[in-house]
Amino acid sequence: MTFSADGIRLSVLDRSRTREGEDGAVALRATVDLAREVEALGYHRFWVSEHHSVPGVAGSAPAVLAAAVAAATSSIRVGTGGVMLPNHQPMVVAEQFGVLESLFPGRIDMGLGRSVGFTDGIRRALGRDKGDAERFGEQLTELLGWFTGTQTAHPQVHARPAEGLRVPPYVLATGEGASIAAEAGLPLVIGDLRGRQRMLRAIDVYRSAFRPSAWSEEPYVVVAGTVAVAATEEEARRLLIPEAWSLAYSRTQGVFPPLMPVERIEGLMTTEKPTEKQREFFASGLKGHVYGTEEQVGEALERVVKESGAQEVLVTTSTYDRDALRDSYRRLARVAGLTGRADFAHLA
Protein backbone atom coordinates (compact mmCIF):
# COMPACT_ATOMS: atom_id res chain seq x y z
CA MET A 1 0.00 0.00 0.00
CA THR A 2 1.01 3.64 -0.38
CA PHE A 3 1.54 5.73 2.75
CA SER A 4 -1.25 8.22 2.12
CA ALA A 5 -0.62 11.03 4.63
CA ASP A 6 -0.63 14.04 2.31
CA GLY A 7 2.26 16.46 2.57
CA ILE A 8 4.32 14.34 4.98
CA ARG A 9 8.02 14.55 4.28
CA LEU A 10 10.27 11.51 4.60
CA SER A 11 13.95 11.95 5.49
CA VAL A 12 17.00 9.92 6.57
CA LEU A 13 19.53 10.13 9.41
CA ASP A 14 22.61 7.94 9.01
CA ARG A 15 24.94 7.46 12.00
CA SER A 16 27.88 6.12 9.97
CA ARG A 17 27.78 2.86 11.92
CA THR A 18 30.85 0.68 11.46
CA ARG A 19 30.56 -3.02 10.75
CA GLU A 20 32.67 -5.74 12.31
CA GLY A 21 35.99 -6.03 10.48
CA GLU A 22 35.88 -2.64 8.72
CA ASP A 23 37.40 0.72 9.56
CA GLY A 24 35.85 4.15 9.85
CA ALA A 25 36.75 5.14 6.29
CA VAL A 26 34.47 2.44 4.89
CA ALA A 27 31.58 3.57 7.08
CA LEU A 28 31.99 7.24 6.16
CA ARG A 29 32.15 6.52 2.44
CA ALA A 30 29.09 4.31 2.79
CA THR A 31 27.23 7.24 4.37
CA VAL A 32 28.03 9.41 1.36
CA ASP A 33 26.96 6.63 -1.02
CA LEU A 34 23.69 6.19 0.87
CA ALA A 35 23.01 9.92 0.62
CA ARG A 36 23.29 9.72 -3.16
CA GLU A 37 20.86 6.84 -3.27
CA VAL A 38 18.19 8.32 -1.00
CA GLU A 39 18.42 11.57 -2.96
CA ALA A 40 17.72 9.61 -6.15
CA LEU A 41 14.76 7.95 -4.44
CA GLY A 42 13.20 11.31 -3.57
CA TYR A 43 13.77 11.64 0.19
CA HIS A 44 13.55 15.20 1.53
CA ARG A 45 16.71 15.53 3.62
CA PHE A 46 19.76 13.54 4.73
CA TRP A 47 21.35 14.14 8.14
CA VAL A 48 24.49 12.89 9.87
CA SER A 49 25.25 12.60 13.59
CA GLU A 50 27.92 13.34 16.21
CA HIS A 51 29.48 10.69 18.46
CA HIS A 52 32.87 10.69 20.16
CA SER A 53 35.11 7.74 21.09
CA VAL A 54 32.49 5.16 20.08
CA PRO A 55 33.97 2.06 18.36
CA GLY A 56 30.73 1.44 16.48
CA VAL A 57 30.29 4.96 15.06
CA ALA A 58 32.64 6.74 12.65
CA GLY A 59 30.72 10.03 12.48
CA SER A 60 32.50 12.30 14.97
CA ALA A 61 32.61 15.55 12.95
CA PRO A 62 29.12 16.16 11.52
CA ALA A 63 29.85 19.51 9.86
CA VAL A 64 32.76 17.96 7.96
CA LEU A 65 30.74 14.92 6.93
CA ALA A 66 27.79 17.11 5.93
CA ALA A 67 30.12 18.98 3.58
CA ALA A 68 31.15 15.72 1.94
CA VAL A 69 27.51 14.65 1.59
CA ALA A 70 26.44 17.99 0.15
CA ALA A 71 29.32 17.92 -2.34
CA ALA A 72 28.30 14.43 -3.50
CA THR A 73 24.62 15.32 -3.96
CA SER A 74 22.77 18.08 -5.79
CA SER A 75 19.23 18.61 -4.50
CA ILE A 76 18.54 16.83 -1.20
CA ARG A 77 18.72 18.96 1.94
CA VAL A 78 21.77 18.09 4.07
CA GLY A 79 22.30 18.64 7.76
CA THR A 80 23.06 17.32 11.21
CA GLY A 81 21.08 15.21 13.58
CA GLY A 82 22.78 16.69 15.30
CA VAL A 83 25.64 18.85 16.37
CA MET A 84 25.78 18.48 20.16
CA LEU A 85 25.92 22.16 21.05
CA PRO A 86 27.26 21.74 24.62
CA ASN A 87 30.40 20.15 23.13
CA HIS A 88 31.26 23.29 21.15
CA GLN A 89 31.59 27.06 21.26
CA PRO A 90 28.47 28.55 19.60
CA MET A 91 30.54 30.91 17.47
CA VAL A 92 32.49 28.01 15.95
CA VAL A 93 29.25 26.15 15.15
CA ALA A 94 27.89 29.31 13.49
CA GLU A 95 31.05 29.67 11.42
CA GLN A 96 30.92 26.03 10.32
CA PHE A 97 27.32 26.29 9.17
CA GLY A 98 27.96 29.67 7.62
CA VAL A 99 30.63 28.05 5.46
CA LEU A 100 28.31 25.14 4.59
CA GLU A 101 25.46 27.46 3.63
CA SER A 102 27.80 29.64 1.58
CA LEU A 103 29.06 26.63 -0.36
CA PHE A 104 25.65 24.91 -0.72
CA PRO A 105 23.07 27.72 -0.52
CA GLY A 106 19.52 26.75 0.34
CA ARG A 107 20.33 23.10 1.12
CA ILE A 108 21.78 23.13 4.67
CA ASP A 109 19.95 22.31 7.95
CA MET A 110 21.37 22.87 11.42
CA GLY A 111 20.07 20.16 13.76
CA LEU A 112 21.21 20.78 17.35
CA GLY A 113 21.24 18.50 20.40
CA ARG A 114 21.96 19.04 24.09
CA SER A 115 24.01 15.92 24.90
CA VAL A 116 27.60 16.02 26.10
CA GLY A 117 30.27 13.31 25.89
CA PHE A 118 29.09 9.86 27.01
CA THR A 119 31.76 9.28 29.70
CA ASP A 120 33.79 11.43 32.08
CA GLY A 121 36.91 10.74 30.00
CA ILE A 122 35.28 11.91 26.77
CA ARG A 123 33.89 15.00 28.45
CA ARG A 124 37.33 15.89 29.80
CA ALA A 125 38.87 15.38 26.35
CA LEU A 126 36.24 17.76 24.93
CA GLY A 127 36.81 20.25 27.74
CA ARG A 128 33.24 19.82 28.96
CA ASP A 129 31.32 18.40 31.91
CA LYS A 130 27.77 17.19 32.56
CA GLY A 131 26.65 20.63 33.67
CA ASP A 132 27.21 22.08 30.21
CA ALA A 133 24.05 20.37 28.99
CA GLU A 134 22.05 22.57 31.37
CA ARG A 135 23.23 25.64 29.45
CA PHE A 136 21.77 24.45 26.16
CA GLY A 137 19.06 27.11 26.02
CA GLU A 138 21.61 29.87 26.66
CA GLN A 139 23.99 28.45 24.06
CA LEU A 140 21.17 28.13 21.54
CA THR A 141 20.26 31.80 21.96
CA GLU A 142 23.89 32.81 21.47
CA LEU A 143 24.26 30.59 18.39
CA LEU A 144 21.19 32.04 16.68
CA GLY A 145 22.45 35.51 17.55
CA TRP A 146 25.64 34.92 15.59
CA PHE A 147 23.48 34.51 12.47
CA THR A 148 21.23 37.50 13.12
CA GLY A 149 24.01 39.76 14.40
CA THR A 150 22.20 40.21 17.71
CA GLN A 151 24.36 38.17 20.06
CA THR A 152 25.53 40.13 23.11
CA ALA A 153 27.88 37.63 24.77
CA HIS A 154 30.87 38.96 22.81
CA PRO A 155 30.42 42.59 21.73
CA GLN A 156 32.06 43.68 18.46
CA VAL A 157 32.76 40.06 17.47
CA HIS A 158 31.14 38.66 14.31
CA ALA A 159 30.80 35.11 12.97
CA ARG A 160 31.84 35.20 9.32
CA PRO A 161 30.36 34.19 6.94
CA ALA A 162 27.38 33.18 9.10
CA GLU A 163 26.09 36.63 9.98
CA GLY A 164 23.13 37.52 7.78
CA LEU A 165 22.59 33.94 6.53
CA ARG A 166 19.45 31.91 7.27
CA VAL A 167 20.37 28.31 8.08
CA PRO A 168 17.22 26.57 9.40
CA PRO A 169 17.79 25.40 13.00
CA TYR A 170 16.13 22.32 14.52
CA VAL A 171 16.17 21.19 18.15
CA LEU A 172 16.70 17.48 18.79
CA ALA A 173 14.92 16.17 21.87
CA THR A 174 13.92 13.00 23.66
CA GLY A 175 11.53 14.93 25.93
CA GLU A 176 13.03 17.77 27.94
CA GLY A 177 14.31 19.64 24.91
CA ALA A 178 10.75 20.08 23.65
CA SER A 179 10.20 23.03 26.00
CA ILE A 180 13.42 24.67 24.83
CA ALA A 181 12.37 24.30 21.18
CA ALA A 182 8.94 25.76 21.97
CA GLU A 183 10.36 28.77 23.83
CA ALA A 184 12.87 29.47 21.03
CA GLY A 185 10.20 29.05 18.36
CA LEU A 186 12.12 26.35 16.49
CA PRO A 187 11.15 23.08 14.75
CA LEU A 188 11.31 19.99 16.97
CA VAL A 189 12.91 16.66 16.06
CA ILE A 190 11.85 14.05 18.58
CA GLY A 191 12.43 10.33 19.02
CA ASP A 192 12.15 7.63 19.31
CA LEU A 193 9.12 5.77 18.04
CA ARG A 194 9.54 3.08 20.69
CA GLY A 195 8.59 5.42 23.54
CA ARG A 196 5.39 6.45 21.82
CA GLN A 197 3.44 7.85 24.78
CA ARG A 198 6.37 9.80 26.13
CA MET A 199 7.01 11.19 22.66
CA LEU A 200 3.38 12.24 22.24
CA ARG A 201 3.33 14.00 25.63
CA ALA A 202 6.46 15.95 24.70
CA ILE A 203 4.91 16.96 21.36
CA ASP A 204 1.82 18.23 23.20
CA VAL A 205 4.04 20.30 25.51
CA TYR A 206 5.90 21.69 22.50
CA ARG A 207 2.78 22.70 20.60
CA SER A 208 1.04 24.27 23.60
CA ALA A 209 4.11 26.30 24.60
CA PHE A 210 5.33 27.25 21.11
CA ARG A 211 6.15 30.91 20.60
CA PRO A 212 6.45 32.12 17.00
CA SER A 213 9.90 33.39 16.10
CA ALA A 214 11.85 34.83 13.20
CA TRP A 215 12.87 31.24 12.43
CA SER A 216 9.47 29.56 12.48
CA GLU A 217 5.96 31.03 12.64
CA GLU A 218 4.28 27.74 13.55
CA PRO A 219 5.22 24.49 15.33
CA TYR A 220 6.93 21.94 13.11
CA VAL A 221 7.35 18.36 14.33
CA VAL A 222 9.71 15.71 12.97
CA VAL A 223 9.31 12.27 14.55
CA ALA A 224 12.41 10.07 14.37
CA GLY A 225 12.95 6.35 14.69
CA THR A 226 13.79 3.01 13.15
CA VAL A 227 11.72 1.90 10.15
CA ALA A 228 12.61 -1.40 8.44
CA VAL A 229 10.86 -2.75 5.34
CA ALA A 230 11.41 -6.12 3.66
CA ALA A 231 9.60 -8.75 1.64
CA THR A 232 8.36 -10.45 4.82
CA GLU A 233 7.80 -9.36 8.40
CA GLU A 234 10.47 -11.78 9.63
CA GLU A 235 13.07 -10.44 7.19
CA ALA A 236 12.30 -6.92 8.36
CA ARG A 237 12.63 -7.98 12.00
CA ARG A 238 16.05 -9.49 11.29
CA LEU A 239 17.22 -6.07 10.11
CA LEU A 240 16.75 -4.85 13.70
CA ILE A 241 18.92 -7.54 15.30
CA PRO A 242 22.45 -6.05 14.83
CA GLU A 243 21.56 -2.69 16.38
CA ALA A 244 19.62 -4.33 19.20
CA TRP A 245 22.61 -6.50 20.06
CA SER A 246 25.03 -3.54 19.99
CA LEU A 247 22.70 -1.70 22.34
CA ALA A 248 22.47 -4.68 24.71
CA TYR A 249 26.26 -5.06 24.69
CA SER A 250 26.81 -1.37 25.40
CA ARG A 251 24.36 -1.37 28.30
CA THR A 252 26.19 -4.24 29.97
CA GLN A 253 29.81 -3.71 28.87
CA GLY A 254 29.99 0.09 28.58
CA VAL A 255 31.19 0.00 24.95
CA PHE A 256 28.99 0.41 21.86
CA PRO A 257 30.56 -2.03 19.36
CA PRO A 258 30.52 -2.26 15.56
CA LEU A 259 27.50 -4.00 14.06
CA MET A 260 27.72 -7.78 13.72
CA PRO A 261 26.08 -10.11 11.19
CA VAL A 262 22.69 -11.48 12.20
CA GLU A 263 23.89 -15.09 11.91
CA ARG A 264 26.75 -14.45 14.32
CA ILE A 265 24.46 -12.85 16.88
CA GLU A 266 22.05 -15.76 16.63
CA GLY A 267 25.01 -18.08 17.21
CA LEU A 268 26.06 -16.12 20.29
CA MET A 269 22.62 -16.56 21.74
CA THR A 270 23.03 -20.33 21.76
CA THR A 271 26.78 -20.90 22.21
CA GLU A 272 28.12 -18.10 24.40
CA LYS A 273 25.12 -17.77 26.69
CA PRO A 274 24.59 -14.00 27.09
CA THR A 275 23.80 -12.80 30.59
CA GLU A 276 20.20 -12.37 31.64
CA LYS A 277 20.65 -8.59 31.52
CA GLN A 278 21.99 -8.76 27.98
CA ARG A 279 19.02 -10.89 26.92
CA GLU A 280 16.63 -8.39 28.52
CA PHE A 281 18.25 -5.40 26.81
CA PHE A 282 18.37 -7.28 23.51
CA ALA A 283 14.67 -8.16 23.67
CA SER A 284 13.85 -4.57 24.59
CA GLY A 285 15.93 -3.30 21.66
CA LEU A 286 13.73 -5.23 19.23
CA LYS A 287 10.45 -3.79 20.50
CA GLY A 288 8.47 -0.76 19.42
CA HIS A 289 10.04 -0.10 16.02
CA VAL A 290 8.12 0.22 12.77
CA TYR A 291 8.94 -2.83 10.66
CA GLY A 292 7.35 -5.34 8.34
CA THR A 293 6.16 -5.61 4.76
CA GLU A 294 5.36 -2.53 2.70
CA GLU A 295 1.68 -2.80 3.59
CA GLN A 296 2.38 -3.24 7.31
CA VAL A 297 4.80 -0.32 7.42
CA GLY A 298 2.44 1.91 5.46
CA GLU A 299 -0.32 1.28 7.99
CA ALA A 300 2.05 1.77 10.95
CA LEU A 301 3.38 5.07 9.62
CA GLU A 302 -0.13 6.36 9.05
CA ARG A 303 -0.86 5.65 12.73
CA VAL A 304 2.32 7.43 13.83
CA VAL A 305 1.51 10.53 11.81
CA LYS A 306 -2.13 10.55 12.90
CA GLU A 307 -1.22 10.22 16.59
CA SER A 308 1.59 12.78 16.53
CA GLY A 309 0.40 15.23 13.91
CA ALA A 310 3.98 15.27 12.64
CA GLN A 311 4.87 17.01 9.41
CA GLU A 312 7.91 14.79 8.79
CA VAL A 313 9.34 11.35 9.58
CA LEU A 314 13.11 11.00 10.01
CA VAL A 315 14.21 7.38 9.51
CA THR A 316 17.24 6.37 11.60
CA THR A 317 17.64 2.68 10.72
CA SER A 318 21.01 0.91 11.11
CA THR A 319 21.79 -2.71 10.26
CA TYR A 320 24.80 -4.83 9.33
CA ASP A 321 23.76 -5.74 5.77
CA ARG A 322 24.05 -2.56 3.70
CA ASP A 323 22.35 -4.13 0.69
CA ALA A 324 19.35 -4.99 2.87
CA LEU A 325 19.37 -1.46 4.31
CA ARG A 326 19.31 0.08 0.84
CA ASP A 327 16.50 -2.28 -0.15
CA SER A 328 14.56 -1.17 2.92
CA TYR A 329 14.89 2.48 1.88
CA ARG A 330 13.79 1.63 -1.66
CA ARG A 331 10.72 -0.18 -0.37
CA LEU A 332 9.96 2.66 2.04
CA ALA A 333 10.18 5.17 -0.82
CA ARG A 334 7.61 3.08 -2.66
CA VAL A 335 5.38 2.94 0.43
CA ALA A 336 5.54 6.74 0.72
CA GLY A 337 4.94 7.27 -3.00
CA LEU A 338 8.18 9.21 -3.38
CA THR A 339 9.03 10.33 -6.89
CA GLY A 340 12.70 9.78 -7.59
CA ARG A 341 14.77 10.86 -10.56
CA ALA A 342 13.81 9.15 -13.80
CA ASP A 343 17.32 7.85 -14.38
CA PHE A 344 17.16 6.07 -11.02
CA ALA A 345 13.63 4.70 -11.38
CA HIS A 346 14.95 1.14 -11.33
CA LEU A 347 16.02 1.58 -7.68
CA ALA A 348 12.48 1.96 -6.44
PDB file of N, CA, C and O in Angstrom, residues 82-117:
ATOM      1  N   GLY A  82      22.508  15.281  15.534  1.00  0.00           N
ATOM      2  CA  GLY A  82      22.779  16.689  15.299  1.00  0.00           C
ATOM      3  C   GLY A  82      24.164  17.028  15.757  1.00  0.00           C
ATOM      4  O   GLY A  82      24.928  16.194  16.232  1.00  0.00           O
ATOM      5  N   VAL A  83      24.481  18.322  15.669  1.00  0.00           N
ATOM      6  CA  VAL A  83      25.641  18.853  16.374  1.00  0.00           C
ATOM      7  C   VAL A  83      25.260  18.990  17.848  1.00  0.00           C
ATOM      8  O   VAL A  83      24.244  19.609  18.173  1.00  0.00           O
ATOM      9  N   MET A  84      26.058  18.399  18.732  1.00  0.00           N
ATOM     10  CA  MET A  84      25.779  18.484  20.164  1.00  0.00           C
ATOM     11  C   MET A  84      26.351  19.803  20.680  1.00  0.00           C
ATOM     12  O   MET A  84      27.542  19.926  20.967  1.00  0.00           O
ATOM     13  N   LEU A  85      25.484  20.802  20.782  1.00  0.00           N
ATOM     14  CA  LEU A  85      25.923  22.160  21.046  1.00  0.00           C
ATOM     15  C   LEU A  85      26.746  22.310  22.326  1.00  0.00           C
ATOM     16  O   LEU A  85      27.713  23.085  22.347  1.00  0.00           O
ATOM     17  N   PRO A  86      26.429  21.593  23.418  1.00  0.00           N
ATOM     18  CA  PRO A  86      27.256  21.743  24.622  1.00  0.00           C
ATOM     19  C   PRO A  86      28.716  21.320  24.447  1.00  0.00           C
ATOM     20  O   PRO A  86      29.558  21.678  25.270  1.00  0.00           O
ATOM     21  N   ASN A  87      29.025  20.563  23.383  1.00  0.00           N
ATOM     22  CA  ASN A  87      30.404  20.153  23.129  1.00  0.00           C
ATOM     23  C   ASN A  87      31.228  21.235  22.444  1.00  0.00           C
ATOM     24  O   ASN A  87      32.444  21.070  22.279  1.00  0.00           O
ATOM     25  N   HIS A  88      30.584  22.343  22.020  1.00  0.00           N
ATOM     26  CA  HIS A  88      31.260  23.293  21.150  1.00  0.00           C
ATOM     27  C   HIS A  88      31.006  24.737  21.579  1.00  0.00           C
ATOM     28  O   HIS A  88      30.031  25.029  22.265  1.00  0.00           O
ATOM     29  N   GLN A  89      31.860  25.640  21.118  1.00  0.00           N
ATOM     30  CA  GLN A  89      31.593  27.061  21.257  1.00  0.00           C
ATOM     31  C   GLN A  89      30.564  27.470  20.195  1.00  0.00           C
ATOM     32  O   GLN A  89      30.744  27.167  19.010  1.00  0.00           O
ATOM     33  N   PRO A  90      29.496  28.170  20.582  1.00  0.00           N
ATOM     34  CA  PRO A  90      28.473  28.545  19.604  1.00  0.00           C
ATOM     35  C   PRO A  90      29.015  29.310  18.401  1.00  0.00           C
ATOM     36  O   PRO A  90      28.545  29.106  17.272  1.00  0.00           O
ATOM     37  N   MET A  91      29.997  30.161  18.596  1.00  0.00           N
ATOM     38  CA  MET A  91      30.540  30.910  17.468  1.00  0.00           C
ATOM     39  C   MET A  91      31.157  29.973  16.429  1.00  0.00           C
ATOM     40  O   MET A  91      30.991  30.177  15.218  1.00  0.00           O
ATOM     41  N   VAL A  92      31.855  28.953  16.885  1.00  0.00           N
ATOM     42  CA  VAL A  92      32.488  28.014  15.954  1.00  0.00           C
ATOM     43  C   VAL A  92      31.427  27.254  15.169  1.00  0.00           C
ATOM     44  O   VAL A  92      31.567  27.038  13.960  1.00  0.00           O
ATOM     45  N   VAL A  93      30.343  26.841  15.848  1.00  0.00           N
ATOM     46  CA  VAL A  93      29.253  26.152  15.147  1.00  0.00           C
ATOM     47  C   VAL A  93      28.645  27.074  14.094  1.00  0.00           C
ATOM     48  O   VAL A  93      28.377  26.665  12.953  1.00  0.00           O
ATOM     49  N   ALA A  94      28.431  28.351  14.457  1.00  0.00           N
ATOM     50  CA  ALA A  94      27.887  29.313  13.494  1.00  0.00           C
ATOM     51  C   ALA A  94      28.811  29.454  12.288  1.00  0.00           C
ATOM     52  O   ALA A  94      28.349  29.496  11.132  1.00  0.00           O
ATOM     53  N   GLU A  95      30.105  29.537  12.532  1.00  0.00           N
ATOM     54  CA  GLU A  95      31.053  29.665  11.425  1.00  0.00           C
ATOM     55  C   GLU A  95      31.011  28.443  10.520  1.00  0.00           C
ATOM     56  O   GLU A  95      31.031  28.562   9.286  1.00  0.00           O
ATOM     57  N   GLN A  96      30.950  27.256  11.120  1.00  0.00           N
ATOM     58  CA  GLN A  96      30.920  26.032  10.319  1.00  0.00           C
ATOM     59  C   GLN A  96      29.689  25.988   9.415  1.00  0.00           C
ATOM     60  O   GLN A  96      29.780  25.679   8.222  1.00  0.00           O
ATOM     61  N   PHE A  97      28.537  26.326   9.974  1.00  0.00           N
ATOM     62  CA  PHE A  97      27.323  26.286   9.168  1.00  0.00           C
ATOM     63  C   PHE A  97      27.232  27.466   8.215  1.00  0.00           C
ATOM     64  O   PHE A  97      26.609  27.366   7.152  1.00  0.00           O
ATOM     65  N   GLY A  98      27.873  28.564   8.568  1.00  0.00           N
ATOM     66  CA  GLY A  98      27.961  29.666   7.625  1.00  0.00           C
ATOM     67  C   GLY A  98      28.749  29.278   6.390  1.00  0.00           C
ATOM     68  O   GLY A  98      28.388  29.637   5.255  1.00  0.00           O
ATOM     69  N   VAL A  99      29.830  28.540   6.591  1.00  0.00           N
ATOM     70  CA  VAL A  99      30.628  28.052   5.464  1.00  0.00           C
ATOM     71  C   VAL A  99      29.809  27.063   4.635  1.00  0.00           C
ATOM     72  O   VAL A  99      29.772  27.128   3.393  1.00  0.00           O
ATOM     73  N   LEU A 100      29.126  26.124   5.309  1.00  0.00           N
ATOM     74  CA  LEU A 100      28.313  25.141   4.588  1.00  0.00           C
ATOM     75  C   LEU A 100      27.227  25.826   3.754  1.00  0.00           C
ATOM     76  O   LEU A 100      27.031  25.497   2.577  1.00  0.00           O
ATOM     77  N   GLU A 101      26.521  26.771   4.351  1.00  0.00           N
ATOM     78  CA  GLU A 101      25.459  27.460   3.635  1.00  0.00           C
ATOM     79  C   GLU A 101      26.011  28.293   2.484  1.00  0.00           C
ATOM     80  O   GLU A 101      25.375  28.407   1.427  1.00  0.00           O
ATOM     81  N   SER A 102      27.192  28.856   2.654  1.00  0.00           N
ATOM     82  CA  SER A 102      27.798  29.640   1.581  1.00  0.00           C
ATOM     83  C   SER A 102      28.193  28.759   0.403  1.00  0.00           C
ATOM     84  O   SER A 102      28.087  29.170  -0.756  1.00  0.00           O
ATOM     85  N   LEU A 103      28.648  27.547   0.696  1.00  0.00           N
ATOM     86  CA  LEU A 103      29.056  26.627  -0.365  1.00  0.00           C
ATOM     87  C   LEU A 103      27.871  25.930  -1.023  1.00  0.00           C
ATOM     88  O   LEU A 103      27.905  25.636  -2.225  1.00  0.00           O
ATOM     89  N   PHE A 104      26.817  25.662  -0.225  1.00  0.00           N
ATOM     90  CA  PHE A 104      25.653  24.907  -0.725  1.00  0.00           C
ATOM     91  C   PHE A 104      24.378  25.672  -0.360  1.00  0.00           C
ATOM     92  O   PHE A 104      23.575  25.205   0.454  1.00  0.00           O
ATOM     93  N   PRO A 105      24.171  26.842  -0.946  1.00  0.00           N
ATOM     94  CA  PRO A 105      23.072  27.719  -0.524  1.00  0.00           C
ATOM     95  C   PRO A 105      21.697  27.079  -0.684  1.00  0.00           C
ATOM     96  O   PRO A 105      21.408  26.429  -1.678  1.00  0.00           O
ATOM     97  N   GLY A 106      20.895  27.242   0.373  1.00  0.00           N
ATOM     98  CA  GLY A 106      19.524  26.754   0.342  1.00  0.00           C
ATOM     99  C   GLY A 106      19.353  25.274   0.591  1.00  0.00           C
ATOM    100  O   GLY A 106      18.231  24.761   0.502  1.00  0.00           O
ATOM    101  N   ARG A 107      20.429  24.557   0.944  1.00  0.00           N
ATOM    102  CA  ARG A 107      20.331  23.104   1.124  1.00  0.00           C
ATOM    103  C   ARG A 107      20.732  22.643   2.524  1.00  0.00           C
ATOM    104  O   ARG A 107      20.632  21.440   2.820  1.00  0.00           O
ATOM    105  N   ILE A 108      21.186  23.538   3.395  1.00  0.00           N
ATOM    106  CA  ILE A 108      21.781  23.133   4.666  1.00  0.00           C
ATOM    107  C   ILE A 108      20.802  23.301   5.829  1.00  0.00           C
ATOM    108  O   ILE A 108      20.137  24.325   5.966  1.00  0.00           O
ATOM    109  N   ASP A 109      20.722  22.279   6.705  1.00  0.00           N
ATOM    110  CA  ASP A 109      19.953  22.309   7.945  1.00  0.00           C
ATOM    111  C   ASP A 109      20.909  22.232   9.133  1.00  0.00           C
ATOM    112  O   ASP A 109      21.940  21.556   9.059  1.00  0.00           O
ATOM    113  N   MET A 110      20.538  22.872  10.215  1.00  0.00           N
ATOM    114  CA  MET A 110      21.370  22.870  11.421  1.00  0.00           C
ATOM    115  C   MET A 110      20.597  22.219  12.567  1.00  0.00           C
ATOM    116  O   MET A 110      19.901  22.880  13.333  1.00  0.00           O
ATOM    117  N   GLY A 111      20.688  20.887  12.667  1.00  0.00           N
ATOM    118  CA  GLY A 111      20.067  20.158  13.760  1.00  0.00           C
ATOM    119  C   GLY A 111      20.975  20.183  14.972  1.00  0.00           C
ATOM    120  O   GLY A 111      22.163  19.875  14.880  1.00  0.00           O
ATOM    121  N   LEU A 112      20.414  20.527  16.144  1.00  0.00           N
ATOM    122  CA  LEU A 112      21.205  20.775  17.348  1.00  0.00           C
ATOM    123  C   LEU A 112      20.683  19.947  18.519  1.00  0.00           C
ATOM    124  O   LEU A 112      19.478  19.914  18.778  1.00  0.00           O
ATOM    125  N   GLY A 113      21.596  19.286  19.233  1.00  0.00           N
ATOM    126  CA  GLY A 113      21.236  18.500  20.403  1.00  0.00           C
ATOM    127  C   GLY A 113      21.896  19.029  21.653  1.00  0.00           C
ATOM    128  O   GLY A 113      22.811  19.854  21.596  1.00  0.00           O
ATOM    129  N   ARG A 114      21.447  18.533  22.807  1.00  0.00           N
ATOM    130  CA  ARG A 114      21.956  19.036  24.086  1.00  0.00           C
ATOM    131  C   ARG A 114      22.809  18.025  24.850  1.00  0.00           C
ATOM    132  O   ARG A 114      23.140  18.244  26.015  1.00  0.00           O
ATOM    133  N   SER A 115      23.199  16.923  24.217  1.00  0.00           N
ATOM    134  CA  SER A 115      24.009  15.918  24.903  1.00  0.00           C
ATOM    135  C   SER A 115      25.469  16.349  24.987  1.00  0.00           C
ATOM    136  O   SER A 115      25.953  17.112  24.152  1.00  0.00           O
ATOM    137  N   VAL A 116      26.150  15.858  26.005  1.00  0.00           N
ATOM    138  CA  VAL A 116      27.601  16.022  26.103  1.00  0.00           C
ATOM    139  C   VAL A 116      28.241  14.647  25.990  1.00  0.00           C
ATOM    140  O   VAL A 116      27.549  13.640  25.843  1.00  0.00           O
ATOM    141  N   GLY A 117      29.572  14.581  26.025  1.00  0.00           N
ATOM    142  CA  GLY A 117      30.271  13.308  25.891  1.00  0.00           C
ATOM    143  C   GLY A 117      29.708  12.233  26.806  1.00  0.00           C
ATOM    144  O   GLY A 117      29.270  12.513  27.930  1.00  0.00           O
TER     145      GLY A 117
END
